[in-house]
Coordinates of N, CA, C and O in Angstrom, one line a residue:
M27 N -12.9 8.7 -3.7 CA -11.9 7.6 -3.6 C -12.0 6.9 -2.3 O -12.4 7.5 -1.3
K28 N -11.7 5.6 -2.4 CA -11.8 4.8 -1.2 C -10.5 4.0 -1.0 O -10.0 3.4 -2.0
I29 N -10.0 4.0 0.2 CA -8.7 3.3 0.5 C -8.9 2.3 1.6 O -9.5 2.7 2.6
A30 N -8.3 1.1 1.5 CA -8.3 0.2 2.6 C -6.9 0.3 3.2 O -5.9 0.3 2.5
I31 N -6.8 0.2 4.5 CA -5.6 0.3 5.2 C -5.5 -0.8 6.3 O -6.5 -1.1 6.9
G32 N -4.3 -1.4 6.4 CA -4.1 -2.4 7.4 C -2.7 -2.3 8.0 O -1.7 -1.9 7.3
N33 N -2.5 -2.6 9.2 CA -1.2 -2.5 9.9 C -1.1 -3.5 11.0 O -2.1 -3.9 11.6
D34 N 0.1 -3.8 11.4 CA 0.4 -4.5 12.6 C 0.8 -3.5 13.7 O 0.7 -2.3 13.5
H35 N 1.3 -4.1 14.8 CA 1.6 -3.3 16.0 C 2.7 -2.2 15.7 O 2.7 -1.2 16.3
A36 N 3.6 -2.5 14.8 CA 4.7 -1.5 14.4 C 4.1 -0.3 13.7 O 4.8 0.7 13.6
G37 N 3.0 -0.5 13.1 CA 2.4 0.6 12.2 C 1.3 1.4 12.8 O 0.7 2.2 12.1
T38 N 0.9 1.1 14.0 CA -0.3 1.8 14.6 C -0.2 3.3 14.5 O -1.2 4.0 14.1
G39 N 0.8 3.9 15.0 CA 1.0 5.4 15.0 C 1.0 5.9 13.6 O 0.4 6.9 13.3
Y40 N 1.7 5.2 12.7 CA 1.7 5.6 11.3 C 0.4 5.6 10.7 O 0.0 6.5 9.9
K41 N -0.4 4.5 11.0 CA -1.7 4.4 10.4 C -2.6 5.5 10.8 O -3.3 6.1 10.0
K42 N -2.5 5.9 12.1 CA -3.4 7.0 12.6 C -3.0 8.3 11.9 O -3.9 9.0 11.5
R43 N -1.8 8.5 11.6 CA -1.4 9.8 10.9 C -1.8 9.7 9.5 O -2.3 10.7 8.9
V44 N -1.7 8.6 8.8 CA -2.1 8.4 7.4 C -3.6 8.6 7.3 O -4.1 9.2 6.4
V45 N -4.3 7.9 8.2 CA -5.8 8.0 8.1 C -6.2 9.5 8.3 O -7.1 9.9 7.6
D46 N -5.6 10.2 9.2 CA -6.0 11.6 9.4 C -5.7 12.4 8.1 O -6.6 13.2 7.7
Y47 N -4.6 12.1 7.5 CA -4.3 12.8 6.2 C -5.3 12.5 5.2 O -5.8 13.4 4.5
L48 N -5.7 11.2 5.0 CA -6.6 10.8 4.0 C -8.0 11.4 4.2 O -8.7 11.9 3.3
K49 N -8.5 11.4 5.5 CA -9.8 11.9 5.8 C -9.8 13.4 5.6 O -10.8 13.9 5.1
N50 N -8.7 14.1 5.9 CA -8.6 15.5 5.6 C -8.7 15.8 4.1 O -9.1 16.9 3.7
K51 N -8.4 14.9 3.3 CA -8.5 15.0 1.8 C -9.8 14.6 1.3 O -10.1 14.6 0.1
G52 N -10.7 14.2 2.2 CA -12.0 13.7 1.8 C -12.1 12.3 1.3 O -13.0 11.9 0.6
I53 N -11.1 11.5 1.6 CA -11.0 10.1 1.1 C -11.6 9.2 2.1 O -11.2 9.3 3.3
E54 N -12.4 8.3 1.7 CA -13.0 7.3 2.6 C -12.0 6.2 2.9 O -11.3 5.8 2.0
V55 N -11.9 5.8 4.2 CA -10.9 4.9 4.6 C -11.6 3.7 5.3 O -12.5 3.9 6.2
I56 N -11.2 2.5 4.9 CA -11.7 1.3 5.6 C -10.5 0.8 6.4 O -9.4 0.5 5.8
N57 N -10.6 0.8 7.7 CA -9.5 0.4 8.6 C -9.5 -1.0 9.0 O -10.4 -1.4 9.8
Y58 N -8.6 -1.8 8.5 CA -8.5 -3.2 8.9 C -7.4 -3.4 9.9 O -7.1 -4.5 10.4
G59 N -6.6 -2.4 10.2 CA -5.5 -2.5 11.1 C -5.8 -2.5 12.6 O -6.8 -2.1 13.0
T60 N -4.8 -3.0 13.3 CA -4.9 -2.9 14.8 C -4.8 -1.5 15.2 O -4.1 -0.7 14.6
N61 N -5.4 -1.2 16.3 CA -5.3 0.1 17.0 C -4.5 0.1 18.2 O -4.5 1.0 19.0
S62 N -3.7 -1.0 18.4 CA -2.9 -1.2 19.6 C -1.5 -1.5 19.2 O -1.1 -1.8 18.1
D63 N -0.6 -1.3 20.2 CA 0.8 -1.6 20.1 C 1.1 -3.0 20.5 O 2.3 -3.4 20.5
D64 N 0.1 -3.8 20.9 CA 0.3 -5.2 21.3 C 0.6 -6.0 20.1 O 0.0 -5.8 19.0
S65 N 1.5 -6.9 20.2 CA 2.0 -7.8 19.1 C 0.8 -8.5 18.5 O 0.0 -9.1 19.2
V66 N 0.7 -8.5 17.1 CA -0.3 -9.2 16.4 C 0.4 -9.7 15.1 O 1.6 -9.4 14.8
D67 N -0.3 -10.5 14.4 CA 0.2 -11.2 13.1 C -0.2 -10.3 11.9 O -1.4 -10.3 11.7
Y68 N 0.7 -9.8 11.2 CA 0.4 -8.9 10.1 C -0.5 -9.5 9.0 O -1.4 -8.8 8.5
P69 N -0.4 -10.8 8.7 CA -1.3 -11.3 7.7 C -2.8 -11.1 8.0 O -3.6 -10.9 7.1
D70 N -3.1 -11.1 9.3 CA -4.5 -11.0 9.7 C -5.1 -9.6 9.3 O -6.3 -9.5 9.1
F71 N -4.2 -8.6 9.1 CA -4.6 -7.3 8.8 C -4.3 -6.9 7.3 O -4.9 -5.9 6.8
V72 N -3.5 -7.7 6.7 CA -3.1 -7.4 5.3 C -4.1 -8.1 4.3 O -4.5 -7.5 3.3
H73 N -4.4 -9.4 4.6 CA -5.3 -10.1 3.7 C -6.6 -9.3 3.4 O -7.0 -9.3 2.2
P74 N -7.3 -8.7 4.4 CA -8.5 -8.0 4.1 C -8.3 -6.8 3.1 O -9.1 -6.5 2.3
V75 N -7.2 -6.1 3.3 CA -6.8 -5.0 2.4 C -6.7 -5.5 1.0 O -7.2 -5.0 0.0
A76 N -5.9 -6.6 0.8 CA -5.6 -7.2 -0.5 C -6.9 -7.7 -1.1 O -7.1 -7.6 -2.3
D77 N -7.8 -8.3 -0.3 CA -9.1 -8.8 -0.8 C -9.9 -7.6 -1.4 O -10.5 -7.7 -2.5
D78 N -9.9 -6.5 -0.7 CA -10.7 -5.3 -1.1 C -10.1 -4.8 -2.4 O -10.8 -4.3 -3.3
V79 N -8.8 -4.7 -2.6 CA -8.1 -4.3 -3.8 C -8.4 -5.2 -4.9 O -8.8 -4.8 -6.0
E80 N -8.3 -6.5 -4.6 CA -8.5 -7.5 -5.7 C -9.9 -7.6 -6.2 O -10.1 -7.8 -7.4
T81 N -10.9 -7.3 -5.4 CA -12.3 -7.3 -5.8 C -12.8 -5.9 -6.2 O -14.0 -5.7 -6.4
N82 N -11.9 -4.9 -6.2 CA -12.2 -3.5 -6.6 C -13.2 -2.9 -5.7 O -14.0 -2.0 -6.1
K83 N -13.3 -3.3 -4.4 CA -14.1 -2.7 -3.4 C -13.5 -1.3 -3.1 O -14.2 -0.4 -2.6
V84 N -12.2 -1.2 -3.2 CA -11.5 0.1 -3.0 C -10.6 0.4 -4.2 O -10.3 -0.4 -5.0
D85 N -10.2 1.7 -4.2 CA -9.3 2.1 -5.3 C -7.8 1.7 -5.1 O -7.2 1.3 -6.0
F86 N -7.4 1.8 -3.8 CA -6.0 1.4 -3.5 C -6.0 0.9 -2.0 O -6.9 1.1 -1.3
G87 N -4.8 0.3 -1.7 CA -4.6 -0.2 -0.3 C -3.3 0.4 0.2 O -2.4 0.7 -0.6
I88 N -3.2 0.5 1.5 CA -2.0 0.9 2.2 C -1.8 -0.1 3.3 O -2.7 -0.4 4.1
I89 N -0.6 -0.7 3.4 CA -0.3 -1.6 4.5 C 1.0 -1.2 5.1 O 1.9 -0.7 4.5
I90 N 1.1 -1.4 6.5 CA 2.2 -0.9 7.2 C 2.6 -2.0 8.2 O 1.8 -2.5 9.0
C91 N 3.9 -2.4 8.2 CA 4.5 -3.2 9.2 C 5.9 -2.8 9.5 O 6.3 -1.8 8.9
G92 N 6.6 -3.4 10.4 CA 7.9 -3.0 10.7 C 8.9 -2.8 9.6 O 9.4 -1.7 9.3
S93 N 9.1 -3.8 8.8 CA 10.0 -3.8 7.7 C 9.3 -3.5 6.4 O 9.9 -3.2 5.3
G94 N 8.0 -3.7 6.4 CA 7.2 -3.6 5.1 C 7.2 -4.9 4.3 O 6.4 -5.1 3.4
N95 N 8.2 -5.8 4.6 CA 8.4 -7.0 3.8 C 7.3 -8.0 4.0 O 6.7 -8.5 3.0
G96 N 7.0 -8.4 5.2 CA 6.0 -9.4 5.5 C 4.6 -9.0 4.9 O 3.9 -9.8 4.3
A97 N 4.3 -7.7 5.2 CA 3.0 -7.2 4.7 C 3.0 -7.3 3.1 O 2.0 -7.7 2.5
N98 N 4.1 -6.9 2.5 CA 4.2 -6.8 1.1 C 4.1 -8.2 0.5 O 3.4 -8.5 -0.5
M99 N 4.8 -9.2 1.1 CA 4.8 -10.6 0.6 C 3.3 -11.1 0.7 O 2.9 -11.8 -0.2
T100 N 2.7 -10.8 1.8 CA 1.3 -11.3 2.0 C 0.4 -10.8 1.0 O -0.4 -11.5 0.3
A101 N 0.4 -9.5 0.7 CA -0.5 -8.8 -0.2 C -0.3 -9.4 -1.6 O -1.2 -9.6 -2.4
N102 N 1.0 -9.6 -2.0 CA 1.3 -10.0 -3.3 C 0.9 -11.5 -3.6 O 1.0 -11.9 -4.8
K103 N 0.4 -12.2 -2.6 CA -0.1 -13.6 -2.9 C -1.5 -13.5 -3.6 O -1.9 -14.5 -4.2
H104 N -2.1 -12.3 -3.6 CA -3.4 -12.1 -4.2 C -3.2 -11.8 -5.7 O -2.5 -10.8 -6.0
Q105 N -3.9 -12.5 -6.5 CA -3.9 -12.2 -8.0 C -4.5 -10.8 -8.2 O -5.5 -10.5 -7.5
G106 N -4.0 -10.0 -9.0 CA -4.5 -8.7 -9.3 C -4.0 -7.6 -8.3 O -4.3 -6.4 -8.5
V107 N -3.2 -8.0 -7.4 CA -2.6 -7.1 -6.4 C -1.1 -6.9 -6.9 O -0.4 -7.8 -7.2
R108 N -0.7 -5.6 -6.9 CA 0.6 -5.2 -7.2 C 1.1 -4.3 -6.0 O 1.0 -3.1 -6.1
S109 N 1.5 -5.0 -5.0 CA 1.9 -4.2 -3.8 C 3.4 -3.9 -3.9 O 4.2 -4.7 -4.3
A110 N 3.7 -2.6 -3.6 CA 5.1 -2.1 -3.7 C 5.6 -1.7 -2.4 O 5.0 -0.8 -1.7
L111 N 6.7 -2.2 -2.0 CA 7.4 -1.8 -0.7 C 8.3 -0.6 -1.1 O 9.2 -0.6 -1.9
C112 N 7.9 0.5 -0.5 CA 8.6 1.8 -0.8 C 9.1 2.4 0.5 O 8.5 2.4 1.6
W113 N 10.3 3.1 0.3 CA 10.9 3.8 1.4 C 11.4 5.2 1.0 O 11.9 5.9 1.9
T114 N 11.1 5.6 -0.2 CA 11.4 7.0 -0.6 C 10.3 7.4 -1.6 O 9.6 6.6 -2.1
G115 N 10.2 8.7 -1.7 CA 9.2 9.3 -2.6 C 9.4 8.8 -4.1 O 8.5 8.6 -4.8
E116 N 10.7 8.8 -4.5 CA 11.1 8.4 -5.9 C 10.6 7.0 -6.2 O 10.1 6.7 -7.2
I117 N 10.9 6.1 -5.2 CA 10.5 4.7 -5.4 C 9.0 4.6 -5.5 O 8.4 3.8 -6.3
T118 N 8.3 5.3 -4.7 CA 6.8 5.3 -4.6 C 6.3 5.8 -6.0 O 5.4 5.2 -6.6
K119 N 6.9 6.9 -6.5 CA 6.4 7.4 -7.8 C 6.7 6.4 -8.9 O 5.8 6.2 -9.7
L120 N 7.8 5.8 -8.9 CA 8.1 4.8 -10.0 C 7.2 3.5 -9.9 O 6.8 2.9 -10.9
A121 N 6.8 3.2 -8.6 CA 6.0 2.0 -8.4 C 4.6 2.3 -9.1 O 4.0 1.3 -9.6
R122 N 4.1 3.5 -9.0 CA 2.9 3.8 -9.7 C 3.0 4.0 -11.2 O 2.3 3.4 -12.0
E123 N 4.1 4.8 -11.6 CA 4.2 5.1 -13.0 C 4.6 3.8 -13.8 O 4.0 3.7 -14.9
H124 N 5.5 3.0 -13.3 CA 6.0 1.9 -14.1 C 5.3 0.5 -13.8 O 5.3 -0.3 -14.7
N125 N 4.8 0.4 -12.6 CA 4.3 -0.9 -12.2 C 2.8 -0.9 -11.9 O 2.3 -2.0 -11.6
N126 N 2.2 0.2 -12.0 CA 0.8 0.3 -11.7 C 0.4 -0.3 -10.3 O -0.6 -1.0 -10.2
A127 N 1.3 0.0 -9.3 CA 1.1 -0.6 -8.0 C -0.3 -0.1 -7.5 O -0.7 1.0 -7.7
N128 N -1.0 -1.0 -6.8 CA -2.3 -0.7 -6.3 C -2.3 -0.8 -4.7 O -3.3 -0.5 -4.1
I129 N -1.2 -1.2 -4.2 CA -1.0 -1.2 -2.7 C 0.3 -0.6 -2.4 O 1.3 -1.0 -3.0
L130 N 0.4 0.2 -1.4 CA 1.6 0.8 -0.9 C 2.0 0.1 0.4 O 1.2 0.2 1.3
S131 N 3.2 -0.5 0.4 CA 3.6 -1.1 1.7 C 4.7 -0.2 2.3 O 5.7 0.1 1.7
I132 N 4.4 0.2 3.5 CA 5.3 1.2 4.2 C 6.1 0.5 5.3 O 5.5 -0.2 6.2
P133 N 7.4 0.6 5.4 CA 8.2 0.0 6.4 C 8.4 1.0 7.6 O 9.2 1.9 7.6
A134 N 7.5 0.8 8.6 CA 7.5 1.8 9.7 C 8.8 2.0 10.5 O 9.0 3.0 11.0
R135 N 9.6 0.9 10.5 CA 10.9 1.1 11.2 C 12.0 1.7 10.4 O 13.1 1.9 10.9
F136 N 11.7 2.1 9.2 CA 12.7 2.6 8.3 C 12.4 4.0 7.7 O 13.2 4.5 6.9
V137 N 11.2 4.5 7.9 CA 10.8 5.8 7.5 C 10.1 6.6 8.6 O 9.6 5.9 9.5
S138 N 10.1 7.9 8.6 CA 9.4 8.6 9.6 C 7.9 8.7 9.2 O 7.5 8.4 8.1
E139 N 7.1 9.1 10.2 CA 5.7 9.3 9.9 C 5.5 10.3 8.8 O 4.6 10.2 8.0
H140 N 6.3 11.4 8.9 CA 6.2 12.4 7.9 C 6.5 11.9 6.5 O 5.8 12.2 5.5
Q141 N 7.6 11.1 6.4 CA 7.9 10.4 5.1 C 6.8 9.5 4.6 O 6.4 9.5 3.4
A142 N 6.2 8.8 5.5 CA 5.1 7.9 5.2 C 3.9 8.7 4.6 O 3.4 8.3 3.5
V143 N 3.5 9.8 5.2 CA 2.4 10.6 4.6 C 2.8 11.1 3.3 O 2.0 11.2 2.4
D144 N 4.1 11.6 3.1 CA 4.5 12.1 1.8 C 4.4 11.0 0.8 O 4.0 11.3 -0.4
M145 N 4.8 9.8 1.1 CA 4.7 8.7 0.2 C 3.3 8.4 -0.2 O 3.0 8.1 -1.4
V146 N 2.4 8.4 0.8 CA 0.9 8.2 0.5 C 0.5 9.3 -0.5 O -0.2 9.0 -1.5
Q147 N 0.8 10.5 -0.3 CA 0.4 11.6 -1.2 C 1.0 11.3 -2.6 O 0.2 11.4 -3.6
I148 N 2.2 11.0 -2.7 CA 2.8 10.7 -4.0 C 2.1 9.5 -4.7 O 1.8 9.6 -5.9
F149 N 1.9 8.5 -3.9 CA 1.2 7.3 -4.4 C -0.1 7.6 -5.0 O -0.5 7.2 -6.1
L150 N -0.9 8.4 -4.3 CA -2.3 8.7 -4.8 C -2.3 9.8 -5.9 O -3.2 9.8 -6.7
E151 N -1.3 10.6 -6.0 CA -1.3 11.6 -7.1 C -0.6 11.2 -8.3 O -0.6 11.9 -9.3
T152 N 0.1 10.0 -8.3 CA 0.8 9.6 -9.5 C 0.0 8.6 -10.3 O -0.5 7.7 -9.8
S153 N 0.0 8.8 -11.6 CA -0.7 7.9 -12.5 C 0.2 6.9 -13.2 O 1.4 7.2 -13.4
F154 N -0.4 5.8 -13.6 CA 0.4 4.8 -14.3 C 0.6 5.3 -15.7 O -0.3 5.8 -16.4
E155 N 1.8 5.2 -16.2 CA 2.2 5.7 -17.5 C 1.7 4.8 -18.7 O 1.5 5.3 -19.8
G156 N 1.4 3.5 -18.4 CA 0.9 2.6 -19.5 C 2.0 2.4 -20.5 O 3.2 2.3 -20.2
G157 N 1.6 2.4 -21.8 CA 2.6 2.2 -22.8 C 3.4 1.0 -22.7 O 2.9 -0.1 -22.4
R158 N 4.7 1.1 -22.8 CA 5.7 0.0 -22.7 C 5.6 -0.7 -21.4 O 5.9 -1.9 -21.3
H159 N 5.1 0.0 -20.3 CA 5.0 -0.6 -19.0 C 3.8 -1.6 -18.9 O 3.8 -2.5 -18.1
Q160 N 2.8 -1.3 -19.7 CA 1.6 -2.1 -19.6 C 1.9 -3.6 -20.0 O 1.4 -4.5 -19.3
K161 N 2.7 -3.8 -21.0 CA 2.9 -5.2 -21.4 C 3.7 -5.9 -20.3 O 3.5 -7.1 -20.1
R162 N 4.5 -5.2 -19.6 CA 5.2 -5.8 -18.5 C 4.3 -6.2 -17.3 O 4.4 -7.3 -16.7
V163 N 3.4 -5.2 -17.0 CA 2.5 -5.5 -15.9 C 1.5 -6.6 -16.3 O 1.2 -7.4 -15.4
D164 N 1.2 -6.7 -17.6 CA 0.3 -7.8 -18.0 C 1.0 -9.2 -17.8 O 0.3 -10.2 -17.7
K165 N 2.3 -9.3 -17.7 CA 3.0 -10.5 -17.6 C 3.2 -10.9 -16.1 O 3.8 -12.0 -15.8
I166 N 2.8 -10.1 -15.2 CA 3.0 -10.4 -13.7 C 2.2 -11.6 -13.3 O 2.7 -12.5 -12.6
P167 N 0.9 -11.7 -13.5 CA 0.1 -12.8 -13.0 C 0.6 -14.1 -13.5 O 1.0 -14.2 -14.7
V168 N 0.6 -15.1 -12.7 CA 1.0 -16.5 -13.0 C -0.3 -17.2 -13.6 O -1.3 -17.2 -12.9
E169 N -0.1 -17.7 -14.8 CA -1.2 -18.4 -15.4 C -0.9 -19.9 -15.3 O 0.2 -20.3 -15.6
K170 N -1.9 -20.7 -14.8 CA -1.7 -22.1 -14.7 C -2.6 -22.9 -15.6 O -3.7 -22.5 -16.0

């Protein structure tokens, strides 16, 4: 499995903890995030993650910013990306089961690092249920 990860300054510590977890699981990680706490613009680090997910270069993406909102909005501009802003394990599980989310957006200022790692584990271990949910997911892309 291969994961792309991106973060802004609010998510640097979280990213390091998540990357350690992933590497310990034998998962390859492409790091597009900043490694500093100096202020940066989250789109610069989220677009590359979303590009990799959109082009199937990676299996999933993980993005981290202060509220998770800006990163999530940015990722969801990409067709084929279904980024889910999650702050509990239950929401994370449902994002995979019902929405076939392929990017997990983590709000660093609203969850602990431990919770973030737990959500990553749930995200990666949960499968899409398909069935009645598939027709809904199929309606997400905008056709022009």
